[in-house]
Backbone as a printed PyTorch tensor [residue, N CA C, xyz], in Angstrom:
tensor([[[  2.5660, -14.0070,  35.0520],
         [  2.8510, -12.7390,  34.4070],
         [  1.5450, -12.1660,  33.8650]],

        [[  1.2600, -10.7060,  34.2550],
         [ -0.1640, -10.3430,  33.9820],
         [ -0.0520,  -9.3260,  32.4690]],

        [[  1.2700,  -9.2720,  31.8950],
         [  1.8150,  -8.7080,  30.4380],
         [  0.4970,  -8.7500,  29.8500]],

        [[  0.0470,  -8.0220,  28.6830],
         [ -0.7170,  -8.5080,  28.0980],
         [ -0.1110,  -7.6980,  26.7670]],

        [[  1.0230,  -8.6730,  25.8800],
         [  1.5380,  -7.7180,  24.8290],
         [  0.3990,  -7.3540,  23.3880]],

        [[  1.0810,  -5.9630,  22.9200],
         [  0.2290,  -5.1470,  21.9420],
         [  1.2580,  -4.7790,  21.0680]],

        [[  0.7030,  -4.6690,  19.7490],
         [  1.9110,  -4.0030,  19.2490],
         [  2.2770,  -2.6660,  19.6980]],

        [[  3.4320,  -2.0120,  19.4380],
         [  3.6630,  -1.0600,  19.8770],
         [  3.0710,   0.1100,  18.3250]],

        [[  2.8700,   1.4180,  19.2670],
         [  2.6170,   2.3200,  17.8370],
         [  3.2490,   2.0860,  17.0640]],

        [[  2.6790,   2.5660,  15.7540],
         [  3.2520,   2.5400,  14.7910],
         [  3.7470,   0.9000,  13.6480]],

        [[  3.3980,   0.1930,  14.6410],
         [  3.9390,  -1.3090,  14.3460],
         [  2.4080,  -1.8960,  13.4020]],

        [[  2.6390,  -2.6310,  12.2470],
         [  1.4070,  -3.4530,  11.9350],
         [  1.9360,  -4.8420,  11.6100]],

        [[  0.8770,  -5.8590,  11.5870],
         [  1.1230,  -7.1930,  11.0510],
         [  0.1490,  -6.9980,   9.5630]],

        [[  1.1360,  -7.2960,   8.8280],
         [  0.5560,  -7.8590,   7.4350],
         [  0.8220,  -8.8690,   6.3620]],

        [[ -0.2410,  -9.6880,   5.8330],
         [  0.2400, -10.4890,   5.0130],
         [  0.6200,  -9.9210,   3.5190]],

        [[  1.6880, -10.7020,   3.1550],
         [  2.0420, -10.2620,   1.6880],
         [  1.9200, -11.2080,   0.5580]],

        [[  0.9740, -11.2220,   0.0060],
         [  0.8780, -12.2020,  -0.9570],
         [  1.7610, -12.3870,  -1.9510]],

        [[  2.6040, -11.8790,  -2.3380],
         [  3.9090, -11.5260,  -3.4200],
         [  4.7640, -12.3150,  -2.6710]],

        [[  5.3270, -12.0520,  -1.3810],
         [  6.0480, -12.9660,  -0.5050],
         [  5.5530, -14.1900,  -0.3070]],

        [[  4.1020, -14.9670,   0.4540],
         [  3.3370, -15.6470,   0.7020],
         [  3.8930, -15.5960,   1.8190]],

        [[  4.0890, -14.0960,   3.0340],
         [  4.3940, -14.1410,   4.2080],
         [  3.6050, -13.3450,   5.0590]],

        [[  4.0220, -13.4690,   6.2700],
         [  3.4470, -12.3850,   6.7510],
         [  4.3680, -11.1290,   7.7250]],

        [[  4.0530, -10.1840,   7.0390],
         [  5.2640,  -9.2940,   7.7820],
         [  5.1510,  -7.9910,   9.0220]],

        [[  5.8260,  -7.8560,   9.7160],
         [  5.6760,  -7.1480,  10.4950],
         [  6.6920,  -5.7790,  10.6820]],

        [[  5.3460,  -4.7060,  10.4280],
         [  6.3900,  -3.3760,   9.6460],
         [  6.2930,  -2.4050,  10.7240]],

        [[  7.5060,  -2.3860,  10.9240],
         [  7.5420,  -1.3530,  12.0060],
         [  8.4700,  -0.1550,  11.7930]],

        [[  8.3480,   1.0850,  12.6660],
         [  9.0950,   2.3910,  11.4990],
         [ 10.9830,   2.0250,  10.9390]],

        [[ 10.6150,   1.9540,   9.6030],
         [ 11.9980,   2.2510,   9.2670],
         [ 12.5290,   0.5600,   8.9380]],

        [[ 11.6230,  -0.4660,   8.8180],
         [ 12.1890,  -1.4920,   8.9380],
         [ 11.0520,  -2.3930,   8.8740]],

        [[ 11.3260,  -3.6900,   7.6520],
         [  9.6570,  -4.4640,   7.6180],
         [ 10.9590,  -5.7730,   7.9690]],

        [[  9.8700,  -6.9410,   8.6410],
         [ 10.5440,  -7.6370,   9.5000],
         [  9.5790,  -9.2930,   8.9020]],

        [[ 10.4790, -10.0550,   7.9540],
         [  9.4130, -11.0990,   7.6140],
         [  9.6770, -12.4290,   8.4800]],

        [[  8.4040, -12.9710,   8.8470],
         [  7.7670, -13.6880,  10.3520],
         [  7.9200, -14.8690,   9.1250]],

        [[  8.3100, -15.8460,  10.1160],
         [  7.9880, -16.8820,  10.1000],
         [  6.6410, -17.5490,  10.3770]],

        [[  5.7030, -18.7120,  10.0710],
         [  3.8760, -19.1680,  10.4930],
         [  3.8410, -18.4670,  11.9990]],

        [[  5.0810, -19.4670,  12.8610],
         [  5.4090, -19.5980,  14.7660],
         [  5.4020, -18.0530,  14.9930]],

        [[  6.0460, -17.0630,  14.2930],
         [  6.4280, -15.8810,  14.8520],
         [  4.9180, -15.3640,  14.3450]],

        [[  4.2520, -15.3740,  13.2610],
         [  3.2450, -14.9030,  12.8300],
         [  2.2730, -14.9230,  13.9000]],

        [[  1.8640, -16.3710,  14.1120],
         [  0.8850, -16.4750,  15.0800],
         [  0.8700, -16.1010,  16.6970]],

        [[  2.6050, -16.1250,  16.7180],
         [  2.5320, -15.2020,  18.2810],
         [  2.2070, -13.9980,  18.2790]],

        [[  2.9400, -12.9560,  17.0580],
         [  2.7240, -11.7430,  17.0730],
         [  1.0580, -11.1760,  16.8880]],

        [[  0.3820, -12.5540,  16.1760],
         [ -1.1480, -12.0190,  16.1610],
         [ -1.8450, -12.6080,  17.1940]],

        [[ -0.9730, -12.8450,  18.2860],
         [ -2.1800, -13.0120,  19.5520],
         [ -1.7520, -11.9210,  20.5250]],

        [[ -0.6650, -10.8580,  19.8720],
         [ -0.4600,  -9.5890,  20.6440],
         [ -1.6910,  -8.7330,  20.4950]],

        [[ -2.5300,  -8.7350,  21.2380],
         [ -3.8620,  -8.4030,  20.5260],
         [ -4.4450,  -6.9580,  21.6060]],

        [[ -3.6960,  -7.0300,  22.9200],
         [ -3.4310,  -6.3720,  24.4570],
         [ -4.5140,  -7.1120,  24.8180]],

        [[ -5.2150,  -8.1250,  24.4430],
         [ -6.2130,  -8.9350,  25.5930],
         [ -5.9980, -10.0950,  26.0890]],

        [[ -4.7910, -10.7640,  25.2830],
         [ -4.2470, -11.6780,  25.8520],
         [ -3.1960, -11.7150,  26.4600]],

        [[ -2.7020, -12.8030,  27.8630],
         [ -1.9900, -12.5980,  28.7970],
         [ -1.1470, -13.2540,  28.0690]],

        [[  0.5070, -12.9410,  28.6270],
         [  1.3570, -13.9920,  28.0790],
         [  1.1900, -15.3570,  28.3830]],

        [[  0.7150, -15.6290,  29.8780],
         [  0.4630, -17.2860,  29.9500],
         [ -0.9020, -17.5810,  28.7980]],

        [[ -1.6840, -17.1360,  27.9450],
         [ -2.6930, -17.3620,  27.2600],
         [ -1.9740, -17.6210,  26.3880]],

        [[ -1.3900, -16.6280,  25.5000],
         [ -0.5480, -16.7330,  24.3180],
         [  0.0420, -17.8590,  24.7570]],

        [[  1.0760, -18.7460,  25.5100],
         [  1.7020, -19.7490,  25.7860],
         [  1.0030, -20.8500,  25.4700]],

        [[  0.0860, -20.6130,  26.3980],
         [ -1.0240, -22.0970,  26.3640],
         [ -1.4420, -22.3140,  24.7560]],

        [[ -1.6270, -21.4500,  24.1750],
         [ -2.1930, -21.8140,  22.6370],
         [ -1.1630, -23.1130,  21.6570]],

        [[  0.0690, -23.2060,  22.3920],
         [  1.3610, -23.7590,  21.5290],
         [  1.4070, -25.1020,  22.5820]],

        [[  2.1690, -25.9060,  22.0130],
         [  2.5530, -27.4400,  22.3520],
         [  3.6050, -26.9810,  23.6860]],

        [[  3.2930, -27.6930,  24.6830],
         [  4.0030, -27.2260,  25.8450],
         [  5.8150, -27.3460,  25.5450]],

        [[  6.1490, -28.4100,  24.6440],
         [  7.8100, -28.3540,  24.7810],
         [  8.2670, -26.5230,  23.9470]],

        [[  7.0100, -26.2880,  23.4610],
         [  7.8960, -24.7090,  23.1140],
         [  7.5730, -23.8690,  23.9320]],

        [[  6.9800, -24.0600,  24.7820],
         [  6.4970, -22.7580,  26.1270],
         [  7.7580, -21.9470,  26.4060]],

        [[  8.9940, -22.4390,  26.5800],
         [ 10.0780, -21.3700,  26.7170],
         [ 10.4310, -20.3330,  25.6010]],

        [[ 10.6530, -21.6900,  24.5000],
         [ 10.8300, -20.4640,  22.8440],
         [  9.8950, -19.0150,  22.9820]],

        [[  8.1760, -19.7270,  23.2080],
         [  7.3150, -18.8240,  22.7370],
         [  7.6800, -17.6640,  23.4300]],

        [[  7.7890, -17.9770,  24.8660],
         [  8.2810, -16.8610,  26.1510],
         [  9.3420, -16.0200,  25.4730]],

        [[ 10.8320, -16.4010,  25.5810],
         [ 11.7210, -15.6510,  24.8380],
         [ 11.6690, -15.1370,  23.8900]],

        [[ 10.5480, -15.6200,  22.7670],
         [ 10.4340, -14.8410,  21.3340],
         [  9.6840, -13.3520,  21.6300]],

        [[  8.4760, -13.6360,  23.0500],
         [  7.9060, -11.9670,  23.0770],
         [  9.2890, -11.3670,  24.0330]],

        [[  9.6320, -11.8050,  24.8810],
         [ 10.6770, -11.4240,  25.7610],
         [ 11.8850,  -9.9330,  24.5140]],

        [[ 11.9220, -11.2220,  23.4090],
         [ 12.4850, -10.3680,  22.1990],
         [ 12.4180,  -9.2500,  22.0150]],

        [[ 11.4010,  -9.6380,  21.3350],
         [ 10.1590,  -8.8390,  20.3310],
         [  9.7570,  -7.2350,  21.1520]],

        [[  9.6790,  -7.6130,  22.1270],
         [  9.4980,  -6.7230,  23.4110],
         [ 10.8380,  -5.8740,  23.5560]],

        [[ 12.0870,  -6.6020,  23.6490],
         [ 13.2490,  -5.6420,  23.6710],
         [ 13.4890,  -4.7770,  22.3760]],

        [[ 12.8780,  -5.6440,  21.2110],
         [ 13.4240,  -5.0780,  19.7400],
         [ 11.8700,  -3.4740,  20.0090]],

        [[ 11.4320,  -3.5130,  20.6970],
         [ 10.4920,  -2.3450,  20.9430],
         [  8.9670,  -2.2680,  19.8640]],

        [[  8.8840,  -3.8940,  19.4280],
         [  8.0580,  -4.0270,  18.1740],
         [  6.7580,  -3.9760,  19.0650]],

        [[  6.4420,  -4.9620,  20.4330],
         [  5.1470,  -5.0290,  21.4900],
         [  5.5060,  -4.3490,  22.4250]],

        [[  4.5040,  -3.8180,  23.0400],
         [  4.8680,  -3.2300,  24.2380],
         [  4.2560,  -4.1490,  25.3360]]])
């Protein structure tokens, strides 16, 4: 897969120190990440491929990681 997800406009990743999270605010709706979801959503960077992003994680979650942008991607947060 030659994907290379980005956030979509309008979308940011930020940490919240009040929370001790990191959240991802997109219009109309802030969305708080889990570390796993954190660190996928910050390798949406558009320079990395989805098999890159994959490889960064322990191979028994290679499917999770897949389905979580697969998501993330339908919820219209990466493009």
């Amino acid at each position: 897969m030659t994907w290379r997800p980005s956030l979509s406009p309008g979308a940011l990743l930020r940490h919240c120190p009040v929370r001790q999270a990191d959240l991802l605010i997109v219009p109309e709706r802030i969305v708080v990440l889990n570390a796993e979801a954190a660190a996928i959503v910050g390798l949406c960077d558009g320079h990395n491929t989805v098999e890159e992003i994959v490889a960064r994680f322990p191979r028994e979650v290679f499917a999770d990681v897949t389905e979580f942008l697969r998501d993330v991607r339908a919820q219209g947060w990466i493009r």
